[in-house]
Short mmCIF file of C-alpha atoms and ligand atoms in Angstrom, two decimals:
data_model
loop_
_atom_site.label_atom_id
_atom_site.label_comp_id
_atom_site.label_asym_id
_atom_site.label_seq_id
_atom_site.Cartn_x
_atom_site.Cartn_y
_atom_site.Cartn_z
CA MET A 1 91.15 84.73 85.84
CA GLY A 2 91.90 82.67 88.98
CA GLU A 3 90.68 83.29 92.47
CA ILE A 4 91.77 85.62 95.22
CA LEU A 5 93.05 83.92 98.38
CA VAL A 6 92.14 85.99 101.45
CA THR A 7 94.44 85.00 104.31
CA GLY A 8 93.36 86.18 107.76
CA GLY A 9 89.88 85.96 106.24
CA THR A 10 88.30 85.18 109.61
CA GLY A 11 89.94 88.24 111.23
CA THR A 12 89.07 91.92 111.50
CA THR A 13 90.08 93.15 108.04
CA GLY A 14 90.09 89.83 106.14
CA LYS A 15 86.49 89.08 107.06
CA LEU A 16 85.44 92.44 105.60
CA VAL A 17 87.56 91.83 102.49
CA ALA A 18 85.87 88.44 101.98
CA GLN A 19 82.41 89.95 102.53
CA ALA A 20 83.12 92.63 99.91
CA MET A 21 84.36 89.96 97.47
CA ALA A 22 81.13 88.00 97.99
CA ARG A 23 79.02 91.14 97.47
CA LEU A 24 80.90 91.96 94.26
CA GLY A 25 80.69 88.38 93.02
CA LEU A 26 84.48 88.06 92.84
CA PRO A 27 85.82 84.51 92.99
CA HIS A 28 87.67 84.12 96.27
CA ARG A 29 88.54 81.68 99.03
CA VAL A 30 89.30 82.30 102.69
CA GLY A 31 92.46 80.77 104.14
CA THR A 32 92.01 79.70 107.77
CA ARG A 33 93.49 77.20 110.22
CA ALA A 34 89.94 76.10 111.05
CA PRO A 35 87.87 75.82 107.86
CA ALA A 36 84.16 75.97 108.67
CA ALA A 37 82.40 77.16 105.52
CA PRO A 38 82.29 76.09 101.87
CA HIS A 39 84.49 78.98 100.71
CA HIS A 40 87.10 78.24 103.42
CA VAL A 41 90.35 76.46 102.62
CA ALA A 42 92.81 75.01 105.14
CA PHE A 43 95.72 77.41 105.43
CA ASP A 44 98.50 77.87 107.97
CA TRP A 45 101.55 80.07 107.37
CA THR A 46 103.64 77.65 109.44
CA ASP A 47 102.64 74.61 107.33
CA HIS A 48 104.26 75.39 103.99
CA ALA A 49 102.89 72.35 102.14
CA LEU A 50 99.32 73.12 103.24
CA ALA A 51 99.75 76.81 102.37
CA ALA A 52 101.08 75.94 98.90
CA LYS A 53 98.02 73.72 98.30
CA ALA A 54 95.67 76.57 99.29
CA LEU A 55 97.38 78.79 96.71
CA GLU A 56 96.71 76.44 93.76
CA GLY A 57 95.02 78.38 90.96
CA ALA A 58 95.00 81.70 92.81
CA ARG A 59 95.91 84.86 90.90
CA ALA A 60 96.08 87.22 93.89
CA VAL A 61 96.55 86.99 97.63
CA TYR A 62 95.61 89.26 100.55
CA ILE A 63 98.33 88.73 103.13
CA VAL A 64 97.61 88.96 106.85
CA ALA A 65 100.77 87.65 108.51
CA PRO A 66 100.49 85.37 111.56
CA THR A 67 99.60 87.46 114.57
CA ASP A 68 101.27 85.37 117.28
CA ARG A 69 104.92 85.55 116.17
CA SER A 70 107.47 87.99 114.78
CA ASP A 71 109.74 85.85 112.48
CA HIS A 72 107.79 86.78 109.37
CA GLY A 73 110.70 86.66 106.94
CA ARG A 74 111.41 83.04 107.89
CA VAL A 75 107.78 81.87 108.01
CA VAL A 76 105.85 83.91 105.45
CA VAL A 77 108.38 84.58 102.68
CA PRO A 78 108.81 80.88 101.68
CA VAL A 79 105.02 80.65 101.23
CA LEU A 80 105.09 83.74 99.02
CA GLU A 81 107.97 82.26 97.00
CA ALA A 82 105.77 79.19 96.43
CA ALA A 83 102.87 81.47 95.46
CA LEU A 84 105.03 83.22 92.88
CA ALA A 85 106.14 79.85 91.47
CA LYS A 86 102.48 78.78 91.21
CA GLY A 87 101.58 81.83 89.14
CA VAL A 88 100.14 84.24 91.72
CA THR A 89 100.76 87.67 90.24
CA ARG A 90 99.30 90.17 92.71
CA PHE A 91 100.33 90.41 96.36
CA VAL A 92 98.56 92.79 98.75
CA LEU A 93 100.07 92.96 102.23
CA LEU A 94 98.46 94.29 105.39
CA SER A 95 101.32 95.89 107.30
CA SER A 96 101.32 98.81 109.74
CA SER A 97 102.02 102.53 109.62
CA MET A 98 104.79 101.88 112.16
CA LEU A 99 106.65 99.26 110.09
CA GLU A 100 109.06 100.40 107.39
CA PRO A 101 110.12 98.15 104.48
CA GLY A 102 113.07 96.03 105.59
CA GLY A 103 112.11 96.56 109.25
CA PRO A 104 110.89 93.79 111.56
CA MET A 105 107.82 91.60 111.09
CA MET A 106 105.71 92.76 108.12
CA GLY A 107 108.61 95.03 107.15
CA GLU A 108 110.48 91.87 106.10
CA ILE A 109 107.57 90.78 103.91
CA HIS A 110 107.20 94.31 102.51
CA ALA A 111 110.82 94.29 101.35
CA TRP A 112 110.45 90.86 99.73
CA ILE A 113 107.25 91.81 97.89
CA ALA A 114 108.68 95.10 96.61
CA GLY A 115 111.69 93.20 95.27
CA HIS A 116 109.97 90.12 93.79
CA ALA A 117 106.22 90.46 93.19
CA PRO A 118 105.12 91.32 89.63
CA GLU A 119 102.18 93.33 91.04
CA TRP A 120 101.85 94.48 94.62
CA ALA A 121 100.57 96.91 97.20
CA VAL A 122 101.34 97.32 100.89
CA LEU A 123 98.66 98.81 103.13
CA ARG A 124 100.08 100.48 106.22
CA PRO A 125 97.14 101.46 108.42
CA SER A 126 97.29 103.40 111.61
CA TRP A 127 95.51 102.09 114.74
CA PHE A 128 92.17 100.37 114.15
CA MET A 129 89.01 101.87 115.68
CA GLN A 130 88.03 98.21 116.19
CA ASN A 131 90.61 98.01 119.02
CA LEU A 132 88.00 99.84 121.10
CA ILE A 133 85.69 96.83 120.79
CA THR A 134 88.42 94.19 121.12
CA GLN A 135 91.49 95.18 123.15
CA HIS A 136 89.86 98.01 125.18
CA ARG A 137 86.27 96.80 125.39
CA GLN A 138 86.47 95.16 128.80
CA SER A 139 87.96 98.20 130.55
CA ILE A 140 85.54 100.53 128.78
CA VAL A 141 82.57 98.46 129.95
CA GLU A 142 83.81 97.50 133.42
CA ASP A 143 85.87 100.54 134.47
CA GLY A 144 84.61 103.28 132.14
CA ALA A 145 88.27 103.71 131.22
CA ILE A 146 90.91 103.18 128.56
CA PHE A 147 94.41 102.54 129.89
CA THR A 148 97.32 103.43 127.60
CA ALA A 149 100.88 104.70 127.66
CA THR A 150 100.17 107.15 124.83
CA GLY A 151 99.98 110.27 127.04
CA GLN A 152 98.64 113.14 124.95
CA GLY A 153 100.01 111.63 121.71
CA ARG A 154 97.61 111.57 118.77
CA CYS A 155 96.85 108.86 116.23
CA GLY A 156 94.89 108.74 112.95
CA PHE A 157 92.49 105.96 114.05
CA ILE A 158 90.94 104.14 111.08
CA ASP A 159 87.85 101.94 110.64
CA ALA A 160 88.90 98.46 109.43
CA GLN A 161 86.11 98.73 106.85
CA ASP A 162 88.13 101.48 105.15
CA ILE A 163 91.22 99.25 105.18
CA ALA A 164 89.19 96.42 103.65
CA ASN A 165 87.83 98.75 100.96
CA ALA A 166 91.40 99.77 100.11
CA ALA A 167 92.46 96.10 100.05
CA VAL A 168 89.68 95.20 97.63
CA ALA A 169 90.72 98.11 95.39
CA ALA A 170 94.36 96.99 95.54
CA LEU A 171 93.44 93.38 94.70
CA THR A 172 91.13 94.22 91.80
CA SER A 173 92.42 97.44 90.17
CA ASP A 174 93.37 97.09 86.49
CA ALA A 175 96.82 98.54 87.07
CA ALA A 176 98.79 97.42 90.09
CA TRP A 177 99.83 100.14 92.53
CA ASN A 178 103.32 98.73 93.20
CA ARG A 179 103.81 100.94 96.26
CA ASP A 180 102.82 101.28 99.89
CA HIS A 181 100.16 103.58 101.32
CA ILE A 182 99.78 104.89 104.85
CA LEU A 183 96.07 104.64 105.66
CA THR A 184 94.41 106.72 108.37
CA GLY A 185 91.00 107.95 109.39
CA PRO A 186 90.07 111.62 108.96
CA ASP A 187 91.21 112.97 112.36
CA PRO A 188 94.34 112.73 114.50
CA LEU A 189 92.96 111.92 117.97
CA SER A 190 94.48 111.49 121.42
CA TYR A 191 93.00 108.85 123.71
CA ASP A 192 91.51 111.75 125.71
CA ASP A 193 89.65 112.65 122.48
CA VAL A 194 88.66 109.00 122.01
CA ALA A 195 87.33 108.82 125.58
CA ALA A 196 85.31 112.01 124.99
CA ALA A 197 83.84 110.55 121.76
CA LEU A 198 82.92 107.32 123.58
CA THR A 199 81.32 109.30 126.42
CA ALA A 200 79.23 111.27 123.92
CA GLY A 201 78.34 108.25 121.78
CA LEU A 202 77.68 105.65 124.47
CA GLY A 203 75.91 107.81 127.03
CA PHE A 204 78.13 106.83 129.96
CA PRO A 205 81.42 108.35 131.11
CA VAL A 206 84.64 106.96 129.69
CA ARG A 207 88.02 108.42 130.70
CA HIS A 208 91.56 107.90 129.49
CA VAL A 209 93.98 106.77 132.19
CA PRO A 210 97.59 107.50 131.18
CA LEU A 211 100.10 104.89 132.34
CA THR A 212 103.86 104.54 132.07
CA GLU A 213 105.02 102.02 129.45
CA GLU A 214 106.08 99.70 132.27
CA ASP A 215 102.69 99.83 134.00
CA CYS A 216 100.93 99.44 130.67
CA ALA A 217 102.91 96.29 129.84
CA ALA A 218 102.26 94.92 133.35
CA ARG A 219 98.55 95.55 132.88
CA TRP A 220 98.44 93.57 129.60
CA ARG A 221 100.48 90.76 131.22
CA ALA A 222 98.03 90.63 134.13
CA LYS A 223 95.28 90.12 131.55
CA GLY A 224 97.13 87.03 130.29
CA MET A 225 99.03 88.54 127.37
CA ASP A 226 102.39 87.08 126.41
CA ALA A 227 105.15 89.19 128.04
CA ALA A 228 106.98 90.02 124.79
CA TYR A 229 103.76 91.02 123.04
CA ALA A 230 102.70 93.14 126.05
CA ALA A 231 106.07 94.93 125.97
CA THR A 232 105.76 95.52 122.20
CA LEU A 233 102.27 97.00 122.56
CA ALA A 234 103.40 99.26 125.41
CA ALA A 235 106.45 100.40 123.42
CA MET A 236 104.17 101.26 120.48
CA ASP A 237 102.09 103.36 122.87
CA GLY A 238 105.33 105.09 123.86
CA ARG A 239 105.99 105.93 120.23
CA ILE A 240 102.49 107.38 119.89
CA ALA A 241 103.21 109.49 123.01
CA LYS A 242 106.26 110.88 121.19
CA GLY A 243 104.15 111.86 118.15
CA ALA A 244 105.08 109.03 115.73
CA GLU A 245 101.42 108.55 114.66
CA ASP A 246 100.29 112.19 114.74
CA ARG A 247 99.25 112.42 111.09
CA VAL A 248 96.39 111.81 108.70
CA THR A 249 96.59 111.00 104.99
CA ASP A 250 94.07 111.24 102.14
CA ALA A 251 94.96 107.74 100.88
CA VAL A 252 91.60 106.12 101.74
CA SER A 253 89.67 108.72 99.71
CA LEU A 254 92.11 108.55 96.81
CA LEU A 255 92.20 104.74 96.67
CA THR A 256 88.54 103.93 97.36
CA GLY A 257 86.70 107.05 96.21
CA ARG A 258 85.04 107.23 99.65
CA SER A 259 85.87 109.39 102.66
CA PRO A 260 87.09 107.40 105.66
CA ALA A 261 84.69 106.99 108.59
CA ASP A 262 85.19 109.25 111.60
CA LEU A 263 85.13 107.98 115.18
CA PRO A 264 81.66 109.28 116.17
CA ASP A 265 80.21 107.52 113.12
CA PHE A 266 82.08 104.30 113.98
CA ILE A 267 80.81 104.43 117.58
CA ARG A 268 77.25 104.99 116.37
CA ARG A 269 77.39 101.98 114.03
CA HIS A 270 78.96 99.69 116.65
CA ARG A 271 77.06 100.95 119.72
CA ASP A 272 75.79 97.43 120.55
CA ALA A 273 79.35 96.13 120.93
CA TRP A 274 79.65 97.95 124.27
CA GLY A 275 75.97 98.16 125.17
CA ASP A 276 74.77 94.88 126.60
CA GLU A 277 77.25 94.38 129.41
CA PHE A 278 77.05 98.03 130.40
CA GLN A 279 73.28 97.79 130.64
CA THR A 280 73.56 94.52 132.62
CA GLN A 281 76.14 96.05 134.95
CA LYS A 282 74.10 99.18 135.56
CA GLY A 283 70.88 97.19 135.90
N1 NAP B 1 94.92 96.51 115.46
C1 NAP B 1 95.56 97.57 115.00
O1 NAP B 1 95.37 98.70 115.46
C2 NAP B 1 96.55 97.39 113.88
C3 NAP B 1 97.13 98.54 113.31
C4 NAP B 1 98.01 98.38 112.22
C5 NAP B 1 98.30 97.11 111.76
N2 NAP B 1 97.73 96.02 112.37
C6 NAP B 1 98.11 94.69 111.87
O2 NAP B 1 96.96 94.00 111.44
C7 NAP B 1 97.23 92.60 111.51
C8 NAP B 1 96.01 91.90 112.09
O3 NAP B 1 95.01 91.97 111.09
P1 NAP B 1 93.50 91.74 111.41
O4 NAP B 1 93.14 92.62 112.60
O5 NAP B 1 92.76 91.85 110.15
O6 NAP B 1 93.50 90.21 111.88
P2 NAP B 1 93.03 89.61 113.27
O7 NAP B 1 91.61 90.00 113.55
O8 NAP B 1 94.08 89.88 114.30
O9 NAP B 1 93.00 88.06 112.91
C9 NAP B 1 94.16 87.36 112.65
C10 NAP B 1 93.92 86.45 111.47
O10 NAP B 1 95.14 85.81 111.18
C11 NAP B 1 94.89 84.42 111.02
N3 NAP B 1 96.08 83.73 111.49
C12 NAP B 1 96.75 83.90 112.65
N4 NAP B 1 97.81 83.06 112.69
C13 NAP B 1 97.78 82.34 111.54
C14 NAP B 1 98.60 81.30 111.00
N5 NAP B 1 99.66 80.80 111.65
N6 NAP B 1 98.29 80.83 109.76
C15 NAP B 1 97.21 81.30 109.09
N7 NAP B 1 96.40 82.26 109.55
C16 NAP B 1 96.68 82.77 110.77
C17 NAP B 1 93.65 84.10 111.81
O11 NAP B 1 92.93 83.12 111.10
P3 NAP B 1 92.45 81.69 111.70
O12 NAP B 1 92.47 81.81 113.22
O13 NAP B 1 91.09 81.52 111.14
O14 NAP B 1 93.43 80.73 111.17
C18 NAP B 1 92.86 85.42 111.75
O15 NAP B 1 91.96 85.42 110.66
C19 NAP B 1 98.45 92.42 112.38
O16 NAP B 1 99.53 92.08 111.53
C20 NAP B 1 98.66 93.79 112.99
O17 NAP B 1 100.02 94.06 113.22
C21 NAP B 1 96.86 96.14 113.39
#
């Protein structure tokens, strides 16, 4: 049968994909630049020889492109060409609801996969609920605030667990999907709605502070973020403000047979992620 190589297997979605594989007893290995467990294998998208070695004997690959660069066609596609030559048949790409095939970054990989892979799927999730415990956690805990340039724009926030469930289905289904799917949670929410859900779920006030794109980018830069990445994130907020993400789909239910988690449920399950520092601060 061959194994499934889970790239990005130490990250938000990949870790959940690998956990599901382990639970289901599916042969898999996790590709990481810093192997630290028996099922880990050394893997770096920028080291094509190393990546090719990690692909030996694999039949499928979950693709999380490198998160610190944007030249995905140049860096990732040669690795996928090697994978194809080594007999990998199924390619499942994590892209984004905002990236069209042939567009920048994962859009370049999407176009290659659709044109070359024997079996494939592209998952295009909306914004992760997990951003509230990564990107926005510090301001939620320290300032009781989320700062964005999204205005009143709404977004179909999704739990990464639902993305992982869809990825596992795409990697293991008998028939390949050979298409992309836009994945969202159940509700289109503005960041005002998100702040209200956090306030209700965490028991302390959280507000949404709307910023201009410029101020938003400056804020991320002040936190140490690379200037280009800060500008990209702020511009994406601007697109949300204009309504680009104001939609929900039923793809998660159709693909996994389970309804996607809503935000109050996510907050309840992850309450501890914001709790300790808040308690310390208040104490
Ligand atoms: N956050 C959102 O709201 C959102 C929404 C839509 C789409 N997305 C997309 O989701 C992707 C991020 O996925 P994620 O959240 O599951 O991952 P993540 O938590 O950001 O982790 C990134 C993973 O990529 C691996 N990685 C980074 N550079 C690498 C390289 N050069 N070679 C090999 N591995 C590398 C890291 O592994 P090691 O450090 O172990 O090597 C890590 O496991 C991005 O492409 C983003 O655009 C995010």
